[in-house]
Coordinates of N, CA and C in Angstrom, one line a residue:
M166 N 103.4 118.4 133.0 CA 104.6 118.2 132.1 C 105.4 118.6 131.7
S167 N 107.0 118.5 131.4 CA 108.1 118.9 131.0 C 107.8 119.3 129.7
S168 N 107.7 120.4 128.7 CA 108.1 120.6 127.8 C 109.4 120.9 126.9
F169 N 109.4 120.2 125.9 CA 111.0 120.4 125.0 C 111.0 120.8 124.0
P170 N 112.5 121.2 123.5 CA 112.3 121.4 122.4 C 111.6 120.7 121.2
R171 N 111.5 121.9 119.9 CA 110.6 121.1 118.6 C 111.4 120.9 118.1
W172 N 113.0 121.0 117.8 CA 114.0 119.9 117.1 C 115.2 119.8 118.2
Q173 N 115.4 117.9 118.1 CA 116.6 117.5 118.3 C 117.6 117.5 117.5
L174 N 118.7 117.4 117.5 CA 119.8 116.6 117.0 C 120.1 115.2 117.3
H175 N 120.2 114.4 116.1 CA 120.1 112.8 116.2 C 121.3 112.2 116.9
R176 N 122.0 112.0 117.4 CA 123.3 111.8 118.3 C 124.1 113.0 118.3
G177 N 123.7 114.3 118.8 CA 124.7 115.0 118.3 C 124.9 115.8 116.9
Y178 N 125.1 116.6 116.3 CA 125.7 117.1 115.2 C 127.1 116.4 114.7
W179 N 126.8 115.7 113.5 CA 128.0 114.8 113.3 C 128.1 114.9 111.8
K180 N 127.3 115.6 110.5 CA 127.5 115.8 109.8 C 128.7 116.5 109.0
S181 N 129.5 117.3 109.6 CA 130.4 118.2 109.7 C 131.8 117.3 109.3
G182 N 131.6 116.2 109.5 CA 132.8 115.1 109.8 C 132.7 114.3 111.3
V183 N 132.9 115.1 112.6 CA 133.1 114.7 113.7 C 132.3 113.4 113.9
R184 N 132.2 112.0 115.0 CA 131.6 111.3 114.9 C 130.8 111.4 116.2
E185 N 129.6 110.2 116.0 CA 128.2 111.0 116.1 C 128.5 110.3 117.7
N186 N 127.8 111.1 118.6 CA 128.1 110.6 119.9 C 129.0 110.7 121.0
T187 N 129.7 111.7 120.5 CA 130.9 112.3 121.3 C 130.9 113.7 121.6
M188 N 131.8 114.6 122.8 CA 131.4 115.7 122.9 C 131.7 116.5 121.7
Q189 N 132.1 116.1 120.6 CA 132.3 117.4 119.8 C 131.5 117.2 119.1
S190 N 130.7 116.4 118.6 CA 129.4 116.7 118.0 C 128.2 117.1 119.0
F191 N 128.4 117.0 120.4 CA 127.1 117.4 121.2 C 127.7 119.1 121.1
I192 N 128.9 119.4 121.2 CA 129.1 121.3 121.8 C 128.9 121.9 120.0
A193 N 129.2 120.8 119.1 CA 128.6 121.3 117.5 C 127.5 121.7 117.3
A194 N 126.6 120.5 117.9 CA 125.2 121.1 118.2 C 124.7 121.9 119.1
K195 N 125.2 122.7 120.1 CA 125.0 123.9 120.3 C 125.3 125.0 119.7
R196 N 126.4 124.8 119.3 CA 127.3 126.1 119.0 C 126.1 126.4 116.8
L197 N 125.7 124.9 116.9 CA 124.8 125.6 115.4 C 123.1 125.5 116.1
G198 N 122.9 126.0 117.2 CA 121.3 126.5 117.5 C 121.3 125.5 118.2
A199 N 121.1 124.3 118.5 CA 120.2 123.0 118.7 C 120.1 123.2 120.3
E200 N 118.8 123.3 120.7 CA 118.8 123.2 122.1 C 118.7 122.0 122.9
M201 N 118.6 120.9 122.4 CA 118.7 119.7 122.8 C 119.2 118.6 121.5
V202 N 120.0 118.0 122.3 CA 120.5 116.4 121.9 C 119.7 115.3 122.3
E203 N 120.0 114.3 121.1 CA 119.1 113.0 122.0 C 121.2 111.7 121.8
L204 N 121.1 111.5 122.7 CA 122.3 110.6 122.7 C 121.7 109.0 123.4
D205 N 122.8 108.4 123.5 CA 122.5 107.0 123.7 C 123.7 106.7 125.2
V206 N 123.3 105.6 125.8 CA 123.9 105.8 127.0 C 123.4 103.9 127.5
Q207 N 125.0 103.1 127.7 CA 124.9 101.6 127.9 C 125.8 101.8 129.4
L208 N 126.7 100.6 130.0 CA 127.7 100.8 130.9 C 128.9 100.1 130.3
S209 N 129.9 100.1 130.7 CA 131.0 100.1 130.5 C 131.0 98.4 130.9
K210 N 132.8 97.8 130.8 CA 132.7 97.2 131.8 C 132.7 97.5 133.3
N211 N 133.2 98.4 134.0 CA 133.2 98.6 134.8 C 132.1 99.2 135.7
K212 N 131.2 99.4 134.5 CA 129.5 99.3 134.8 C 129.1 101.0 135.3
V213 N 130.2 101.6 134.8 CA 130.2 103.1 134.3 C 129.1 103.7 133.0
P214 N 128.2 105.1 133.2 CA 127.4 105.2 131.7 C 128.5 105.7 131.2
V215 N 128.3 105.1 130.0 CA 128.8 105.7 128.6 C 128.0 106.1 127.0
V216 N 128.6 106.9 126.9 CA 127.7 107.3 125.3 C 128.3 106.8 124.4
F217 N 127.3 105.8 123.8 CA 127.4 104.8 122.2 C 126.6 104.2 122.1
H218 N 126.2 104.1 120.8 CA 124.8 103.5 120.6 C 124.9 102.5 120.1
D219 N 126.1 101.9 119.1 CA 125.8 100.3 118.9 C 126.0 99.7 120.6
L220 N 125.8 98.1 120.8 CA 126.0 97.6 121.7 C 128.0 97.2 121.2
N221 N 127.9 97.0 120.0 CA 129.2 96.5 119.6 C 129.9 98.0 119.3
L222 N 131.6 97.1 119.1 CA 132.6 98.6 118.6 C 133.0 98.4 117.1
K223 N 132.0 97.5 116.8 CA 132.6 96.7 115.2 C 132.8 97.6 114.2
R224 N 131.3 98.7 114.4 CA 130.8 99.6 113.6 C 131.7 100.6 112.8
L225 N 132.0 101.0 113.9 CA 132.7 102.2 113.9 C 134.2 102.3 114.3
F226 N 135.2 101.4 114.9 CA 136.3 101.0 115.0 C 136.5 99.6 114.6
H227 N 136.0 99.1 114.0 CA 136.3 97.6 113.4 C 136.7 96.8 114.3
I228 N 135.9 96.6 115.5 CA 136.6 96.0 117.0 C 135.4 94.9 117.0
D229 N 135.4 93.6 117.3 CA 134.6 93.3 117.3 C 134.7 92.8 119.0
Q230 N 133.9 93.4 119.8 CA 133.2 93.5 121.1 C 132.7 94.1 121.5
K231 N 131.8 94.3 122.6 CA 131.3 94.5 122.9 C 131.3 95.7 123.9
V232 N 130.1 96.4 124.0 CA 130.8 98.1 124.7 C 130.7 97.6 126.5
S233 N 129.8 96.3 126.4 CA 129.7 95.9 128.1 C 130.8 94.9 128.6
Q234 N 132.1 94.7 127.6 CA 132.8 94.0 127.8 C 134.0 95.1 127.3
T235 N 134.4 96.2 127.4 CA 135.4 97.1 127.3 C 135.3 97.7 128.6
S236 N 136.5 97.2 128.8 CA 136.9 99.1 129.8 C 136.8 100.4 129.6
L237 N 136.4 101.2 130.7 CA 136.5 102.4 131.0 C 137.4 103.1 129.8
E238 N 139.2 102.3 130.7 CA 139.9 103.2 130.1 C 140.3 102.8 128.3
D239 N 140.0 102.0 128.0 CA 139.7 101.5 126.7 C 138.6 102.2 126.0
L240 N 137.6 102.9 126.3 CA 136.5 103.2 125.8 C 137.3 105.1 126.2
K241 N 137.9 105.2 126.8 CA 138.1 106.7 126.5 C 139.3 107.0 125.5
T242 N 140.4 105.9 125.3 CA 140.8 106.3 123.9 C 140.4 106.3 123.0
L243 N 139.5 105.7 122.8 CA 138.5 105.5 121.7 C 137.7 107.0 121.5
N244 N 137.6 107.9 122.5 CA 136.7 109.3 122.2 C 135.3 109.1 123.1
V245 N 135.2 108.3 123.4 CA 133.4 107.4 124.2 C 133.9 108.3 125.6
P246 N 132.5 108.9 125.3 CA 132.2 110.0 126.6 C 131.3 109.7 127.5
L247 N 132.2 109.9 128.9 CA 131.3 109.4 130.2 C 129.8 110.3 130.1
L248 N 129.1 109.4 129.9 CA 127.6 110.3 130.6 C 127.9 111.4 131.3
S249 N 128.5 111.4 132.4 CA 128.9 112.8 133.6 C 129.8 113.6 133.3
Q250 N 130.5 113.6 131.8 CA 131.2 114.6 131.1 C 130.7 115.9 130.4
V251 N 128.5 114.9 130.0 CA 128.2 115.7 129.0 C 127.1 116.7 129.9
L252 N 127.0 115.4 131.0 CA 125.8 116.6 132.1 C 126.6 117.4 132.8
Q253 N 127.6 117.2 133.0 CA 128.6 118.7 133.1 C 128.7 119.6 132.5
S254 N 128.7 120.0 131.0 CA 129.5 120.5 130.0 C 128.4 122.6 129.7
D255 N 128.6 122.8 130.1 CA 128.4 124.1 129.6 C 128.2 124.1 128.0
E256 N 129.4 123.8 127.4 CA 129.1 123.6 125.6 C 128.5 122.8 125.5
V257 N 127.2 121.8 126.2 CA 126.8 120.7 125.7 C 124.9 121.7 125.3
P258 N 124.5 121.5 124.8 CA 122.6 121.9 124.8 C 122.4 121.5 126.2
P259 N 121.4 122.4 126.9 CA 120.4 122.2 127.7 C 119.7 121.3 128.1
Y260 N 119.0 120.4 127.4 CA 118.4 119.6 127.0 C 119.1 118.2 126.0
L261 N 118.9 117.3 127.3 CA 119.0 116.2 126.9 C 118.1 114.7 126.8
N262 N 117.8 114.1 125.5 CA 117.3 113.4 125.3 C 117.8 111.8 125.8
V263 N 118.0 111.1 126.7 CA 119.1 110.0 127.0 C 118.1 108.7 127.0
E264 N 118.3 108.1 125.5 CA 118.0 106.7 125.1 C 119.2 105.6 126.0
L265 N 118.1 104.8 126.7 CA 119.2 103.5 127.4 C 119.1 102.7 126.8
K266 N 120.3 102.0 126.0 CA 120.8 101.2 125.7 C 120.8 100.0 125.9
I267 N 119.6 98.9 126.0 CA 120.2 97.6 126.4 C 118.7 96.7 126.1
K268 N 119.4 95.4 125.5 CA 118.4 94.7 124.8 C 117.7 93.7 125.9
T269 N 118.4 93.2 127.0 CA 117.9 92.5 128.1 C 117.0 93.0 128.8
F270 N 115.9 92.6 129.8 CA 115.0 92.9 130.3 C 115.8 93.5 132.1
F271 N 116.9 92.6 132.2 CA 117.5 93.0 133.3 C 118.2 94.2 133.1
C272 N 117.8 95.1 133.8 CA 118.1 96.6 133.1 C 118.0 97.1 134.2
Y273 N 118.3 96.9 135.6 CA 118.2 97.4 136.7 C 119.5 98.5 136.8
G274 N 120.5 97.5 136.5 CA 122.0 98.6 136.7 C 122.2 99.1 136.1
L275 N 121.7 99.4 134.7 CA 122.3 100.8 133.9 C 121.3 101.9 134.5
V276 N 119.9 101.4 134.4 CA 118.9 102.6 135.1 C 119.6 103.3 136.8
R277 N 120.2 102.5 137.6 CA 120.5 102.8 138.5 C 121.9 103.7 138.6
A278 N 122.5 103.0 137.4 CA 123.9 104.1 137.3 C 123.2 105.2 136.5
V279 N 122.4 105.2 135.6 CA 122.3 106.7 134.9 C 120.9 107.5 135.9
I280 N 120.3 107.3 136.8 CA 119.7 107.8 137.9 C 120.8 108.2 139.1
S281 N 121.9 107.3 139.3 CA 123.1 108.2 140.3 C 123.6 109.3 139.4
E282 N 124.1 108.9 137.9 CA 125.3 110.5 137.9 C 124.0 111.7 137.6
L283 N 122.4 111.1 137.1 CA 121.2 112.5 136.8 C 120.9 113.2 138.2
R284 N 121.3 112.6 139.5 CA 120.9 113.3 140.6 C 122.3 113.9 140.8
K285 N 123.1 113.8 140.1 CA 124.5 114.8 141.0 C 124.5 116.2 140.1
Q286 N 123.6 116.1 139.0 CA 123.4 117.3 138.3 C 122.3 118.4 138.2
K287 N 122.4 119.3 137.9 CA 121.1 119.9 137.9 C 121.4 121.2 137.0
K288 N 122.0 121.2 135.7 CA 122.6 121.7 134.8 C 121.5 121.3 133.5
K289 N 121.2 120.2 133.5 CA 120.5 119.8 132.0 C 119.2 119.7 132.2
K290 N 118.3 119.4 131.3 CA 116.9 119.2 131.4 C 116.7 118.0 130.5
I291 N 116.3 116.4 131.1 CA 116.0 115.7 130.7 C 115.1 114.7 130.2
L292 N 115.1 114.2 129.1 CA 113.9 113.5 129.1 C 114.3 112.0 128.8
I293 N 114.1 110.7 129.7 CA 114.7 109.6 129.7 C 114.0 108.0 128.6
S294 N 114.6 108.1 127.2 CA 113.7 107.0 126.2 C 114.2 105.9 126.4
S295 N 113.6 105.1 126.0 CA 113.7 103.2 125.7 C 113.0 102.8 124.7
F296 N 113.4 101.4 124.2 CA 113.0 100.4 123.8 C 112.5 99.8 124.9
N297 N 113.0 99.4 125.8 CA 113.0 98.3 126.7 C 111.4 99.2 127.9
P298 N 110.5 99.0 128.0 CA 109.5 99.1 128.7 C 110.1 98.9 130.4
I299 N 110.8 97.8 130.3 CA 110.9 97.5 131.6 C 112.2 98.7 132.4
C300 N 113.6 99.3 131.5 CA 114.2 100.2 131.7 C 113.1 101.4 132.3
L301 N 112.3 102.0 131.5 CA 111.2 103.3 131.7 C 110.6 102.3 133.4
L302 N 110.1 101.3 133.6 CA 109.0 101.1 134.8 C 110.8 101.4 136.2
W303 N 111.9 100.6 135.8 CA 112.9 101.4 136.6 C 112.9 102.8 137.1
V304 N 112.9 103.3 136.1 CA 112.9 105.1 135.9 C 111.7 105.4 136.7
K305 N 110.2 105.4 136.5 CA 109.5 105.5 137.1 C 109.9 105.3 138.7
L306 N 110.0 104.0 139.3 CA 110.2 103.6 140.1 C 111.1 104.6 141.4
L307 N 112.6 104.6 140.5 CA 113.8 105.0 140.8 C 113.7 106.9 140.9
E308 N 112.9 107.1 140.2 CA 113.2 108.7 139.7 C 111.7 108.9 138.9
P309 N 110.8 109.3 140.0 CA 109.4 109.3 139.1 C 108.8 110.7 138.7
K310 N 109.8 111.3 138.8 CA 108.9 113.2 138.5 C 110.1 112.8 136.9
L311 N 110.9 112.1 136.4 CA 111.8 112.2 135.1 C 110.6 111.8 134.3
P312 N 110.7 112.4 133.2 CA 110.3 112.0 132.0 C 110.7 111.7 131.6
R313 N 110.1 110.5 130.6 CA 109.6 109.1 130.0 C 109.3 109.4 129.2
A314 N 109.7 108.5 128.1 CA 109.6 108.1 126.6 C 109.8 106.5 126.2
L315 N 108.4 106.2 125.4 CA 108.4 104.6 125.0 C 108.8 104.7 123.5
I316 N 110.0 104.8 123.2 CA 110.3 104.7 121.5 C 109.5 103.2 120.6
I317 N 109.2 103.6 119.5 CA 108.4 102.8 119.2 C 108.7 102.8 117.5
H318 N 109.2 101.5 117.2 CA 109.5 101.3 115.3 C 109.0 100.4 114.7
D319 N 108.4 99.1 115.8 CA 108.0 97.9 115.1 C 106.2 97.9 115.1
R320 N 106.2 97.8 113.7 CA 104.8 98.2 113.7 C 103.8 96.5 114.4
T321 N 104.1 95.4 114.3 CA 104.0 94.3 114.7 C 103.6 94.8 116.0
L322 N 104.8 95.0 116.9 CA 104.2 95.5 117.8 C 103.2 96.4 118.3
L323 N 103.1 97.3 117.8 CA 102.4 98.4 117.8 C 101.0 98.4 118.0
M324 N 100.5 97.3 117.2 CA 99.3 97.2 116.6 C 99.1 95.9 117.2
G325 N 99.6 94.9 118.1 CA 99.3 94.0 119.1 C 99.2 94.2 119.9
F326 N 98.4 93.0 121.0 CA 98.3 93.3 122.5 C 99.7 93.5 123.1
M327 N 101.0 93.0 122.7 CA 101.9 93.6 123.4 C 102.4 94.6 123.9
F328 N 101.6 96.0 122.7 CA 102.1 97.1 122.8 C 101.3 97.6 124.0
K329 N 100.1 97.4 124.8 CA 99.0 97.5 125.4 C 100.4 96.9 126.9
I330 N 100.9 96.0 127.2 CA 101.4 95.7 127.8 C 102.7 96.7 128.4
Y331 N 103.3 96.8 127.6 CA 104.8 97.2 127.2 C 104.2 99.4 127.7
K332 N 103.2 99.8 127.5 CA 102.6 100.9 128.1 C 102.4 101.0 129.4
F333 N 101.8 100.2 129.7 CA 101.2 99.8 131.3 C 102.7 99.9 131.8
L334 N 103.7 98.7 131.3 CA 104.8 98.8 132.3 C 105.6 100.5 132.4
S335 N 105.3 100.8 131.5 CA 106.5 102.1 131.4 C 106.0 103.3 131.9
S336 N 104.3 103.4 131.7 CA 103.9 104.3 132.0 C 104.4 106.0 131.0
P337 N 104.6 105.6 130.0 CA 105.6 106.9 129.3 C 104.5 108.3 129.9
Q338 N 105.4 109.3 129.5 CA 104.6 110.6 128.9 C 105.1 111.4 127.6
Y339 N 105.5 110.5 126.7 CA 106.1 110.9 125.7 C 105.9 109.3 124.8
L340 N 105.8 109.5 123.6 CA 105.8 108.4 122.2 C 106.9 109.1 121.5
N341 N 108.1 108.3 121.2 CA 108.8 108.4 120.5 C 109.1 107.4 119.2
V342 N 108.5 108.0 118.0 CA 107.5 107.5 116.9 C 108.7 107.2 116.0
N343 N 109.0 106.1 115.2 CA 109.7 106.2 113.5 C 108.4 106.5 112.8
Y344 N 109.4 107.7 111.9 CA 108.4 108.4 111.1 C 107.8 107.4 110.4
K345 N 108.2 106.3 109.7 CA 107.4 105.3 108.7 C 106.0 105.1 109.6
L346 N 105.9 104.8 110.8 CA 104.7 104.5 111.3 C 104.0 105.6 111.5
I347 N 104.1 107.0 111.5 CA 103.2 107.6 110.9 C 102.4 108.0 109.7
D348 N 103.5 107.4 109.0 CA 103.1 107.8 107.6 C 102.0 106.6 106.7
E349 N 102.0 105.8 107.7 CA 101.2 104.8 107.6 C 99.5 104.8 108.2
E350 N 98.9 104.7 107.7 CA 97.1 105.1 108.3 C 96.9 104.5 109.7
L351 N 96.8 103.3 109.3 CA 96.5 101.9 110.7 C 97.3 102.4 111.9
P352 N 98.8 102.2 111.9 CA 99.3 102.7 112.9 C 99.4 104.2 113.7
R353 N 99.1 105.2 112.3 CA 99.4 106.2 113.1 C 98.0 106.3 113.7
A354 N 96.5 106.0 113.0 CA 95.4 105.8 114.0 C 95.6 105.4 115.3
R355 N 97.0 104.4 115.3 CA 97.1 103.9 116.7 C 97.8 104.9 117.8
I356 N 98.7 105.4 117.3 CA 99.4 106.2 117.8 C 98.8 107.0 118.8
I357 N 98.0 107.9 117.7 CA 96.5 109.0 118.1 C 96.0 108.6 119.2
D358 N 95.7 107.6 119.1 CA 94.5 106.9 120.1 C 94.9 106.7 121.5
Q359 N 96.2 106.8 121.7 CA 97.2 107.1 123.2 C 97.1 107.9 123.8
K360 N 96.8 109.0 123.0 CA 96.7 110.6 123.7 C 98.3 110.8 124.2
L361 N 99.0 110.6 123.7 CA 100.2 110.8 124.3 C 101.0 111.7 123.1
P362 N 101.8 112.7 124.0 CA 102.5 113.5 122.9 C 103.4 112.7 122.2
V363 N 103.8 113.1 120.9 CA 104.4 112.7 120.4 C 105.6 113.1 119.9
M364 N 107.1 112.8 119.8 CA 108.2 113.1 119.2 C 108.3 111.6 117.9
V365 N 108.9 112.8 116.6 CA 108.8 111.7 115.5 C 110.5 111.5 114.9
W366 N 111.5 110.6 114.9 CA 112.6 110.3 114.2 C 112.5 109.3 113.3
T367 N 113.6 109.1 112.5 CA 114.2 110.6 111.9 C 114.1 110.7 111.0
V368 N 114.0 112.3 111.0 CA 113.3 113.2 110.3 C 114.2 114.3 109.8
N369 N 114.6 113.8 108.5 CA 115.8 114.7 107.4 C 114.9 115.4 106.5
E370 N 114.3 115.7 106.5 CA 114.1 116.9 105.2 C 112.5 117.6 106.5
S371 N 113.5 118.9 105.7 CA 112.4 120.2 106.3 C 110.6 119.8 105.9
D372 N 110.2 119.7 105.1 CA 109.3 119.8 104.4 C 108.6 118.3 105.3
K373 N 108.7 117.6 105.6 CA 108.3 116.9 106.3 C 108.1 116.6 107.6
A374 N 109.4 117.5 108.5 CA 109.0 118.3 109.4 C 108.2 119.0 109.4
R375 N 107.9 119.6 109.1 CA 107.0 120.8 109.3 C 105.6 119.9 109.3
F376 N 105.5 119.0 108.1 CA 104.0 118.2 108.1 C 103.7 118.0 109.3
Y377 N 104.6 116.9 110.1 CA 104.5 116.4 111.4 C 103.8 117.5 112.5
L378 N 105.2 118.7 112.6 CA 104.8 119.6 113.8 C 103.4 120.3 113.3
E379 N 102.8 120.1 112.2 CA 101.9 120.9 112.0 C 99.9 120.3 112.4
R380 N 100.8 119.0 112.2 CA 99.9 118.0 112.7 C 100.0 117.1 113.9
G381 N 101.0 117.6 115.1 CA 100.7 117.5 116.1 C 101.6 117.0 117.1
A382 N 102.7 116.8 116.3 CA 104.1 116.4 117.2 C 104.8 117.6 117.5
V383 N 105.0 117.1 118.7 CA 105.4 117.8 119.8 C 107.0 118.1 119.3
S384 N 108.3 117.5 118.8 CA 109.3 117.3 118.6 C 109.8 116.3 117.5
I385 N 111.2 117.3 116.8 CA 111.7 116.3 115.7 C 112.7 115.8 115.6
I386 N 113.0 114.5 116.2 CA 114.5 114.2 116.0 C 115.2 113.8 114.7
S387 N 116.5 114.6 114.1 CA 116.7 114.6 113.3 C 118.5 115.1 112.8
D388 N 119.3 114.3 111.9 CA 120.2 114.6 111.5 C 120.9 115.5 111.0
E389 N 119.8 116.4 110.4 CA 119.9 117.6 109.9 C 119.7 119.3 110.2
L390 N 120.1 120.2 110.5 CA 119.7 121.3 110.7 C 118.7 121.9 110.1
L391 N 117.7 121.6 110.6 CA 116.1 121.2 110.6 C 115.8 123.0 111.2
K392 N 116.3 123.2 112.2 CA 115.5 124.4 113.3 C 115.1 125.7 112.0
S393 N 116.1 126.3 111.1 CA 115.7 127.2 111.0 C 114.4 127.3 110.0
N394 N 114.3 125.9 109.2 CA 113.5 126.1 108.6 C 112.0 125.5 109.0
L395 N 112.1 125.1 110.4 CA 110.7 124.8 110.9 C 109.8 126.2 111.8

């Protein structure tokens, strides 16, 4: 199984004033010493993988329009990077946690487009993560050697029978877990029972990050510069 850095910057480093999930935030992350960044990928209207967190442009740009309904040309004017740009850049950290952002289970198109871009490049070491087990199932079928992480934040899902189905479908090598679940006894026990390496998000305090790492977490996803303190 591939190993990944103990510290990842969440959507790059944007605390200095640059916007999250931009080339500027990823370049800033590397300059500050990060070996890995987490980023979010979805499809433009043209079916091209772009890097953007929200499914809608409203929060960041006050435009009430879905990314999936916005042309690549319009997204470029908003400084939304293509996945291909990130993959090809030497100024970006060498490890990427690529989260597939899509709510519907009809996600073959997104997975196929992302895998196509990944096959063109050899510079980056990739972890594919998603809340969506069907996305991870398609990753497994199309590129079985690519490491996969199932993202968990819902306590009800984790503690219920559906989690077994999610895990069966996605066959993850990692669990990316919201720190709030780690802090609660029953969810924590459920996570430990899975016997999978755990990455914890989003942890912005050095003491908490160190606490999780000392108890077995393999990586911390953070908005802050925690590396020097871990």
